[in-house]
Amino acid sequence: MSAPDTAVEIIEVGPRDGLQNQDALLTTAAKIELVERAIAAGLRRIEAVSFVHPGRVPQMADAEAVMAGVPRVDGVRYAGLVLNRRGAERAVAAGVDELNAVVVASDTFGGRNQGVTAEESVAMWREIAGVAHSAGVPATVTVAVAFGCPFEGEVPAARVGEVVRRVAGEGPAEIALADTVGVGVPTQVAELAEQSAANAPGTPLRFHFHNTRNTGYANAVAAVQAGVRLLDASLGGIGGCPFAPAATGNIATEDLVYLLQRMGVGTGVDLAAAARAGTWVCGLLGIDPPALLGRAGGFPSASADAR
Amino acid sequence: MSAPDTAVEIIEVGPRDGLQNQDALLTTAAKIELVERAIAAGLRRIEAVSFVHPGRVPQMADAEAVMAGVPRVDGVRYAGLVLNRRGAERAVAAGVDELNAVVVASDTFGGRNQGVTAEESVAMWREIAGVAHSAGVPATVTVAVAFGCPFEGEVPAARVGEVVRRVAGEGPAEIALADTVGVGVPTQVAELAEQSAANAPGTPLRFHFHNTRNTGYANAVAAVQAGVRLLDASLGGIGGCPFAPAATGNIATEDLVYLLQRMGVGTGVDLAAAARAGTWVCGLLGIDPPALLGRAGGFPSASADAR
């Protein structure tokens, strides 16, 4: 989307992954304001909602209302996360610009998270792809627990590669590999990028990192070094995982922008506006921001007041 | 020190850099216990104290008492940070195994931090080196604000290289490049490693990272990729900088150990023991640990209870 071909596109997942693991429930209006602030900061792809059972994820019960209220701005695309055909149908009806399906790389995690084995999650992706194709809406796939499973431990890269190969059969617009529980390290990023290139040649690769063990930003750098140009992040670094109660969330949009900007990699995102939005949403949620930029400030200018 | 030549040696700086920026003052006994816990976790080089004016840094006023009380264990070396001849003499008298002198890459920071210009700080290093040489104690040098200055902003890599060249004249045992205010990114790490190799060929290079803007661990990975085998870190990730009040501290020893271990890089440090020590010291200080391992736990084992 961005002009220079070395630039990284950040997919803002705060409204979905960020909010769905929070104790605090935001109003529909607050969710829409978060999206508006993301857009004002220069973000252009936003995972705004998930279409899952409201009994399981009450934080996303108003997905249709959020989609009805977000501003339709030229160049801004909204994604909705879906786990099955029903979710895909809801997402299409709600007018999302893209669907993001989730398949799992571990049977145990799949069973606990969405009641399916890895095999069954791929079958569900096929159904979702069918709905998306009929509706003319692009669909991406996120492979959960690609870096390790909270129940099974190691997830071999070759197994992830096999999932990628099978997912690729339905022609996803993108494949994202997710470190759902924040256990990954840069060597795995490189290994999984190779697996993806080998098993889904030509399909753009995206990564989704959590900073649960302080490896998320190093992983983001490794992804960029591996040629990846699509990274998920959340304003404020909000998020988490129901299976790791004290875990911090996604890598923070503002901290990622700082890191990339100082490395000379453009994102099109305004650092100060992103930091303000991150601090704002954490205030609404009543949590200390996992993001550090809002507290620390950007790179000091030479004219900084010498206190 | 460690057996495999690909291993990274972590220099534990929590007792010095970690504690000296905390509001809470620990007792001498607590400081000694922190050192003991570091040793129990497998750390073998510990920056235990600084010999600075107790009026300026009251947290280090008991440096002599700490050094008198730490266990003398085979293979464990203690460093003391010093800023001038007087500090060096105190450190030698207190029985440190190595001196760590500080020079600055920015005049403004030098003036505010220790009352000297960059030029004057190098002159002081020469005096310190003289004291160390006479006493037969190795001396290392840390170059402060090598990645950026809170007052001057950008610090050109070439200027750091020039400081390194002049420091190298006195034959330091090691040169450490410090991201004192936590603004650095991986591309700078690579650039500064080159500057160091060019200007102090043969002198081992160490890096000292703060995670103030969530770039510290990515920088550590970049350092290892650049061939660096010496990294400073602090248990619990304690630390900070008087010029960045809300800043988090050094990269955390336990989080660095996790990152390196999962990348196949040995450190000789026991992850669980380091995480316990980090959580313990943060409890004493009454702060939430910047380190995440103590909360998140290590990599999940396959036998993890499937709740």
XYZ file of C-alpha atoms in Angstrom:
614
model
C 0.000 0.000 0.000
C 2.777 2.407 0.946
C 4.886 4.026 -1.702
C 8.485 2.823 -1.190
C 8.801 -0.871 -1.858
C 11.017 -1.334 1.198
C 8.199 -0.132 3.448
C 6.368 -2.289 5.927
C 2.594 -2.233 6.163
C 1.282 -2.479 9.716
C -2.072 -4.177 10.149
C -3.696 -2.646 13.221
C -5.238 -5.479 15.260
C -5.894 -3.574 18.481
C -9.655 -3.238 17.953
C -9.911 -7.022 17.618
C -7.013 -8.943 19.227
C -6.260 -6.100 21.572
C -9.751 -5.715 22.970
C -10.978 -9.279 22.956
C -8.729 -10.359 25.814
C -9.424 -7.417 28.079
C -11.537 -7.598 31.210
C -12.986 -4.162 30.487
C -15.719 -4.012 27.870
C -15.569 -0.896 25.732
C -18.705 0.706 24.327
C -19.341 0.470 20.623
C -18.655 4.204 20.399
C -15.257 3.771 22.076
C -14.335 0.960 19.692
C -15.249 3.170 16.755
C -13.171 5.979 18.209
C -10.193 3.628 18.496
C -10.569 2.832 14.802
C -10.846 6.541 13.990
C -7.696 7.298 15.958
C -5.879 4.490 14.162
C -6.870 5.989 10.831
C -5.841 9.457 11.970
C -2.418 8.017 12.839
C -2.052 6.767 9.277
C -3.008 3.102 9.647
C -4.804 1.809 6.581
C -5.594 -1.832 7.319
C -7.511 -2.467 10.497
C -8.737 -5.746 11.942
C -11.787 -4.115 13.467
C -13.843 -7.000 14.819
C -14.246 -10.748 15.066
C -17.407 -12.627 14.253
C -17.379 -15.289 16.903
C -20.000 -16.534 19.340
C -20.913 -13.654 21.666
C -21.260 -16.105 24.537
C -17.596 -17.057 24.136
C -16.207 -13.601 23.364
C -18.557 -10.966 24.794
C -16.009 -8.261 23.953
C -16.911 -8.731 20.264
C -20.686 -9.106 20.631
C -21.305 -5.781 18.887
C -19.242 -6.586 15.802
C -22.025 -5.643 13.400
C -22.623 -2.340 15.169
C -18.901 -1.507 15.089
C -18.725 -2.236 11.366
C -21.831 -0.114 10.787
C -20.212 2.798 12.590
C -16.615 2.904 11.377
C -15.800 5.603 8.862
C -15.519 4.580 5.240
C -12.346 6.333 4.154
C -10.671 5.964 0.799
C -7.789 3.514 1.075
C -8.812 2.137 4.456
C -9.669 -1.549 4.607
C -11.384 -3.373 7.457
C -10.837 -7.037 8.280
C -13.033 -9.264 10.394
C -11.706 -12.391 12.052
C -13.805 -15.506 11.552
C -13.558 -19.116 12.706
C -16.266 -20.800 10.607
C -18.874 -20.467 7.861
C -21.374 -18.738 10.110
C -18.797 -16.139 11.084
C -17.831 -15.634 7.454
C -21.438 -15.063 6.474
C -21.873 -12.530 9.278
C -18.662 -10.761 8.254
C -19.705 -10.501 4.617
C -23.136 -9.204 5.617
C -21.499 -6.624 7.878
C -19.472 -5.299 4.964
C -15.887 -6.138 5.868
C -13.267 -5.589 3.168
C -11.460 -8.808 4.009
C -11.949 -11.923 6.073
C -9.224 -13.315 8.299
C -9.680 -17.012 9.006
C -7.807 -18.833 11.763
C -6.346 -22.310 11.412
C -4.338 -23.958 14.167
C -0.980 -25.683 14.089
C -1.714 -27.752 17.201
C -4.673 -30.039 17.878
C -4.741 -29.312 21.588
C -4.749 -25.546 21.159
C -7.380 -25.875 18.430
C -9.576 -27.927 20.714
C -9.342 -25.429 23.550
C -9.516 -22.256 21.459
C -12.138 -23.097 18.877
C -13.203 -26.715 19.349
C -11.422 -28.157 16.315
C -8.340 -30.185 15.447
C -5.713 -28.743 13.100
C -7.235 -30.849 10.315
C -10.736 -29.615 11.047
C -9.571 -25.996 11.153
C -8.233 -26.350 7.620
C -11.577 -27.813 6.530
C -13.314 -24.804 8.080
C -10.965 -22.481 6.220
C -12.113 -24.150 2.989
C -15.718 -23.341 3.859
C -14.770 -19.777 4.767
C -12.863 -19.414 1.506
C -15.972 -20.558 -0.336
C -18.106 -17.881 1.335
C -15.460 -15.232 0.653
C -15.074 -16.260 -2.966
C -18.839 -16.186 -3.600
C -19.041 -12.728 -2.041
C -15.970 -11.430 -3.880
C -14.226 -10.572 -0.613
C -10.524 -11.406 -0.170
C -9.694 -13.842 2.618
C -6.451 -14.183 4.536
C -5.493 -16.997 6.890
C -3.746 -16.775 10.245
C -1.969 -19.890 11.489
C -2.232 -19.845 15.288
C 0.472 -21.125 17.661
C 2.951 -21.406 14.802
C 5.873 -20.751 17.187
C 4.853 -23.015 20.040
C 1.765 -24.278 21.838
C 0.887 -23.657 25.481
C -0.173 -27.310 25.772
C 1.980 -29.254 23.338
C 5.169 -27.204 23.633
C 7.271 -27.353 20.479
C 5.484 -26.971 17.141
C 7.920 -28.186 14.477
C 8.441 -25.716 11.633
C 7.806 -28.539 9.170
C 4.347 -29.032 10.666
C 3.615 -25.336 10.187
C 4.897 -25.688 6.628
C 2.455 -28.543 6.053
C -0.455 -26.456 7.361
C 0.647 -23.593 5.101
C 0.759 -25.929 2.104
C -2.770 -27.149 2.703
C -4.121 -23.679 3.399
C -2.540 -22.370 0.207
C -4.697 -24.697 -1.859
C -7.673 -22.350 -1.501
C -5.697 -19.299 -2.646
C -5.608 -17.055 0.442
C -4.787 -13.414 -0.212
C -2.143 -13.684 2.523
C -0.921 -16.144 5.097
C -0.075 -14.887 8.593
C 2.005 -16.921 11.020
C 1.064 -16.097 14.584
C 3.084 -16.373 17.767
C -0.173 -16.571 19.691
C 1.398 -17.102 23.107
C 4.579 -15.067 22.622
C 7.235 -17.762 22.806
C 8.991 -17.209 19.454
C 12.532 -16.078 18.699
C 14.193 -14.645 15.574
C 15.710 -17.924 14.414
C 12.185 -19.346 14.213
C 11.020 -16.364 12.194
C 13.627 -17.070 9.554
C 12.831 -20.786 9.564
C 9.091 -20.228 9.248
C 9.535 -17.643 6.506
C 11.417 -20.306 4.550
C 8.693 -22.862 5.207
C 6.098 -20.423 3.988
C 7.996 -19.541 0.817
C 8.476 -23.230 0.054
C 4.888 -24.281 0.756
C 2.944 -21.265 -0.466
C 5.164 -19.700 -3.119
C 3.859 -16.338 -4.243
C 1.451 -15.899 -1.332
C 2.338 -12.791 0.704
C 3.509 -13.644 4.220
C 2.447 -11.729 7.304
C 3.600 -12.192 10.898
C 1.669 -11.690 14.111
C 3.841 -11.320 17.207
C 3.075 -11.082 20.886
C 5.649 -9.614 23.259
C 4.838 -11.944 26.139
C 8.500 -12.794 26.763
C 10.097 -9.639 25.338
C 10.996 -11.293 22.041
C 8.319 -9.670 19.872
C 10.278 -6.717 18.528
C 13.367 -8.804 17.819
C 11.054 -11.119 15.882
C 9.659 -8.172 13.928
C 13.180 -7.153 12.923
C 13.923 -10.740 11.892
C 10.771 -10.760 9.767
C 11.783 -7.575 7.967
C 15.271 -9.005 7.448
C 13.608 -12.094 5.928
C 11.829 -9.850 3.423
C 8.425 -9.773 5.108
C 6.495 -6.552 4.518
C 3.320 -7.187 6.538
C 3.214 -7.083 10.330
C 0.314 -7.115 12.779
C 0.521 -4.808 15.799
C -1.848 -3.168 18.280
C -1.999 0.409 19.517
C -0.812 0.518 23.119
C 0.403 -3.068 22.836
C -2.941 -4.221 24.197
C -3.942 -7.831 23.939
C -3.042 -11.032 25.658
C -4.001 -14.639 25.559
C -6.558 -16.443 27.699
C -4.029 -19.243 28.205
C -1.295 -16.959 29.576
C -3.095 -14.764 32.097
C -0.234 -12.404 32.963
C 1.027 -12.144 29.411
C 1.369 -8.833 27.671
C -0.218 -8.378 24.324
C 0.647 -7.849 20.717
C 3.711 -5.873 19.798
C 2.688 -2.227 20.068
C 2.048 -0.275 16.899
C 3.822 2.836 18.189
C 6.892 0.956 19.422
C 7.114 -0.929 16.132
C 6.849 2.341 14.205
C 9.673 3.843 16.288
C 11.871 0.790 15.727
C 11.279 0.657 11.975
C 11.489 4.424 11.495
C 14.888 4.606 13.198
C 16.007 1.708 10.971
C 14.971 3.684 7.905
C 11.932 1.519 7.140
C 8.825 3.535 6.373
C 5.357 2.593 7.619
C 3.284 5.673 6.805
C 2.267 5.886 10.460
C 2.638 9.062 12.515
C 4.571 8.091 15.646
C 3.212 10.769 17.953
C -0.407 10.188 16.908
C -0.020 6.434 17.330
C 1.536 6.873 20.787
C -1.313 9.150 21.851
C -3.903 6.650 20.598
C -2.171 3.813 22.445
C -2.052 5.750 25.699
C -5.679 6.757 25.238
C -7.015 3.235 24.744
C -5.011 1.890 27.694
C -6.535 4.665 29.800
C -10.022 3.547 28.751
C -9.155 -0.021 29.636
C -7.605 0.998 32.933
C -4.283 -0.710 32.254
C -0.650 0.414 32.185
C 0.342 0.515 28.519
C 2.588 -2.369 27.473
C 3.770 0.099 24.801
C 6.708 2.189 25.972
C 6.745 5.070 23.468
C 3.906 6.934 25.111
C 5.910 7.088 28.323
C 9.441 7.420 27.000
C 8.762 9.754 24.092
C 10.346 9.557 20.674
C 13.972 10.071 19.728
C 15.165 13.232 21.490
C 15.664 16.242 19.295
C 18.752 18.415 19.593
C 16.547 21.237 20.743
C 15.246 19.257 23.722
C 15.062 21.403 26.793
C 18.229 20.708 28.779
C 16.655 20.348 32.193
C 34.462 -17.630 30.199
C 31.802 -20.122 29.031
C 32.810 -23.273 27.208
C 31.307 -23.106 23.693
C 32.837 -20.334 21.646
C 29.459 -19.336 20.282
C 28.233 -18.590 23.810
C 27.393 -15.154 25.085
C 28.637 -13.982 28.454
C 26.116 -11.881 30.362
C 27.548 -9.241 32.664
C 25.048 -8.769 35.478
C 24.720 -5.035 36.134
C 21.578 -5.100 38.294
C 23.405 -4.479 41.581
C 24.930 -1.329 40.083
C 22.976 0.140 37.169
C 19.772 -1.528 38.300
C 19.800 -0.229 41.846
C 21.358 3.178 41.387
C 18.312 4.649 39.664
C 15.721 3.302 42.073
C 13.871 5.410 44.595
C 14.043 2.617 47.137
C 17.343 2.185 48.951
C 18.226 -1.421 49.641
C 20.201 -2.457 52.687
C 23.759 -3.651 52.245
C 22.579 -7.139 53.161
C 19.914 -7.066 50.450
C 22.479 -5.949 47.866
C 24.733 -8.822 48.872
C 21.821 -11.220 48.604
C 21.123 -9.971 45.087
C 24.729 -10.746 44.181
C 24.438 -14.184 45.786
C 21.263 -14.919 43.844
C 22.963 -13.835 40.622
C 25.809 -16.235 41.326
C 23.375 -19.027 42.193
C 21.720 -18.450 38.810
C 25.057 -18.985 37.080
C 26.194 -15.423 36.448
C 29.949 -15.071 36.722
C 30.664 -11.408 36.039
C 28.862 -8.956 38.219
C 29.051 -5.165 38.251
C 28.410 -5.016 41.984
C 28.907 -1.365 42.881
C 29.943 2.068 41.702
C 32.458 4.283 43.465
C 30.909 7.681 42.950
C 30.180 10.552 45.271
C 27.646 9.334 47.861
C 26.013 12.757 47.822
C 25.205 12.327 44.140
C 24.311 8.628 44.197
C 23.190 7.670 47.717
C 22.140 4.234 46.456
C 25.851 3.347 46.136
C 27.111 4.953 49.358
C 27.878 1.547 50.884
C 30.015 0.322 47.977
C 32.927 -0.676 50.231
C 30.631 -2.573 52.579
C 29.005 -4.410 49.676
C 32.392 -5.425 48.300
C 33.479 -6.579 51.763
C 30.413 -8.768 52.031
C 30.051 -10.446 48.633
C 31.114 -14.077 48.456
C 34.473 -14.810 46.890
C 33.658 -17.707 44.610
C 36.040 -19.321 42.170
C 35.402 -17.980 38.684
C 33.257 -15.052 39.816
C 34.562 -11.578 39.049
C 33.288 -8.300 40.450
C 33.455 -4.989 38.642
C 33.130 -1.538 40.132
C 32.082 1.453 38.052
C 34.270 4.535 38.435
C 34.229 8.037 36.972
C 37.611 9.397 38.093
C 40.905 8.735 39.850
C 39.399 8.944 43.313
C 36.777 6.348 42.401
C 39.427 4.099 40.889
C 41.519 4.262 44.043
C 38.503 3.415 46.177
C 37.611 0.516 43.872
C 41.114 -0.940 44.005
C 41.195 -0.607 47.785
C 37.812 -2.339 48.002
C 39.176 -5.315 46.099
C 37.250 -5.279 42.826
C 38.416 -7.670 40.114
C 37.934 -5.094 37.401
C 37.262 -1.403 36.999
C 34.656 -0.092 34.579
C 35.331 3.517 33.578
C 32.737 5.692 31.850
C 33.498 8.067 29.015
C 30.802 10.048 27.226
C 30.076 10.481 23.545
C 28.260 13.796 24.078
C 29.501 16.924 25.846
C 26.073 17.884 27.121
C 25.340 14.498 28.631
C 28.829 14.408 30.128
C 28.313 17.778 31.710
C 25.011 16.781 33.259
C 25.938 13.231 34.255
C 29.457 13.630 35.552
C 30.540 17.232 35.054
C 32.932 16.668 32.148
C 33.083 17.107 28.382
C 33.684 14.105 26.153
C 37.329 15.184 25.889
C 37.685 15.481 29.658
C 36.066 12.088 30.197
C 38.735 10.484 28.025
C 41.419 12.280 30.056
C 39.861 10.878 33.221
C 39.872 7.401 31.703
C 43.625 7.796 31.211
C 44.044 8.543 34.910
C 41.827 5.600 35.822
C 43.819 3.342 33.509
C 46.982 4.471 35.298
C 45.549 3.516 38.691
C 44.337 0.180 37.338
C 47.645 -0.593 35.688
C 49.624 0.195 38.853
C 47.326 -2.042 40.861
C 47.347 -4.837 38.298
C 43.562 -4.716 37.920
C 41.998 -4.914 34.465
C 39.959 -1.911 33.375
C 37.118 -1.769 30.886
C 35.531 1.343 29.420
C 31.867 2.067 28.817
C 31.016 4.723 26.236
C 27.800 6.383 27.420
C 25.045 7.680 25.102
C 26.651 5.952 22.115
C 23.242 5.541 20.418
C 21.833 8.989 21.058
C 21.838 11.751 23.652
C 18.821 13.023 25.579
C 20.074 16.600 25.010
C 21.939 16.580 21.699
C 19.825 14.001 19.884
C 21.795 12.179 17.219
C 25.287 10.981 18.110
C 27.016 10.159 14.829
C 28.557 6.682 14.732
C 31.794 8.251 13.506
C 31.992 10.329 16.670
C 31.593 7.186 18.759
C 34.295 5.603 16.630
C 36.596 8.515 17.396
C 35.964 8.150 21.140
C 36.668 4.426 20.838
C 39.945 5.117 19.024
C 41.148 7.467 21.727
C 40.036 5.200 24.551
C 41.802 2.244 22.949
C 45.143 4.002 23.353
C 45.298 3.029 27.024
C 44.617 -0.637 26.291
C 41.236 -1.291 27.920
C 40.391 -4.922 28.600
C 37.075 -4.322 26.852
C 35.068 -1.489 25.366
C 31.331 -1.341 26.013
C 28.999 0.806 23.926
C 26.010 1.900 25.964
C 22.533 2.877 24.866
C 22.167 4.828 28.084
C 18.737 6.258 27.314
C 17.332 3.375 25.292
C 16.937 4.963 21.868
C 19.019 2.539 19.769
C 17.958 0.214 16.970
C 19.597 -2.840 15.372
C 21.011 -0.982 12.375
C 22.977 1.219 14.798
C 24.299 -1.849 16.588
C 25.802 -3.142 13.375
C 27.208 0.281 12.502
C 28.769 0.786 15.925
C 30.221 -2.719 15.959
C 31.986 -1.839 12.710
C 33.229 1.440 14.161
C 34.584 -0.389 17.173
C 36.342 -3.045 15.124
C 37.929 -0.363 12.948
C 39.024 1.896 15.790
C 39.949 -0.618 18.470
C 40.938 -3.734 16.549
C 41.425 -6.711 18.847
C 39.680 -5.131 21.829
C 36.643 -7.188 22.875
C 33.372 -5.328 22.359
C 30.533 -5.339 24.837
C 27.085 -3.756 24.504
C 24.879 -2.270 27.185
C 21.226 -1.913 26.199
C 18.242 -0.339 27.865
C 14.742 -1.361 26.823
C 13.233 2.091 27.232
C 11.517 2.003 23.835
C 11.193 -1.769 23.438
C 14.219 -2.019 21.142
C 16.674 -3.531 23.649
C 16.205 -7.201 22.865
C 16.247 -6.638 19.111
C 19.518 -4.792 19.672
C 20.889 -7.726 21.664
C 20.098 -10.072 18.785
C 21.782 -7.665 16.371
C 24.863 -7.611 18.588
C 25.094 -11.402 18.624
C 24.616 -11.416 14.851
C 27.508 -8.934 14.610
C 29.722 -11.380 16.511
C 29.532 -9.716 19.926
C 29.841 -12.143 22.815
C 29.515 -9.806 25.806
C 26.206 -8.262 26.880
C 25.200 -6.325 29.984
C 21.806 -7.092 31.518
C 20.069 -6.737 34.874
C 17.983 -9.234 36.822
C 14.347 -8.154 36.731
C 15.196 -5.576 34.077
C 15.641 -3.014 36.826
C 17.332 0.268 36.090
C 16.418 3.476 34.381
C 17.946 6.788 33.665
C 17.625 10.003 35.656
C 17.032 11.867 32.391
C 14.106 9.676 31.320
C 11.943 9.368 34.406
C 9.385 6.871 33.134
C 11.922 4.782 31.287
C 12.308 1.109 31.957
C 15.728 -0.232 32.734
C 18.380 -2.452 31.309
C 17.393 -5.434 29.245
C 16.477 -8.134 31.755
C 18.903 -10.956 32.367
C 16.169 -13.605 32.471
C 14.460 -12.382 29.286
C 17.811 -12.233 27.484
C 18.618 -15.764 28.639
C 15.256 -16.999 27.321
C 15.802 -15.288 23.972
C 19.346 -16.591 23.520
C 18.560 -20.069 24.803
C 15.707 -20.528 22.337
C 18.063 -19.327 19.593
C 20.565 -22.006 20.590
C 23.053 -19.569 22.145
C 24.339 -20.709 25.521
C 24.852 -18.326 28.448
C 25.470 -20.686 31.368
C 22.611 -19.013 33.232
C 19.719 -20.971 34.740
C 16.533 -19.391 33.420
C 14.250 -20.300 36.302
C 16.745 -19.175 38.951
C 17.339 -15.892 37.121
C 13.599 -15.277 36.796
C 13.079 -15.931 40.513
C 15.930 -13.552 41.403
C 14.494 -10.855 39.139
C 11.022 -11.169 40.641
C 12.536 -11.143 44.138
C 14.537 -7.942 43.665
C 11.583 -6.130 42.073
C 9.526 -7.156 45.094
C 12.132 -5.617 47.396
C 12.085 -2.440 45.340
C 8.298 -2.367 45.230
C 8.103 -2.205 41.440
C 6.425 -4.264 38.737
C 9.187 -6.205 37.026
C 10.081 -4.856 33.580
C 11.238 -8.452 32.956
C 8.454 -10.613 31.563
C 9.764 -14.137 32.126
C 8.866 -14.206 35.799
C 5.240 -13.569 34.898
C 4.924 -15.455 31.625
C 7.045 -18.490 32.501
C 9.475 -20.240 30.200
C 8.730 -22.167 27.034
C 5.808 -24.488 27.756
C 6.646 -28.148 28.060
C 4.572 -30.795 26.323
C 3.589 -32.112 29.734
C 2.074 -28.773 30.765
C -1.184 -29.310 32.558
C -3.946 -28.756 30.020
C -6.259 -26.635 32.129
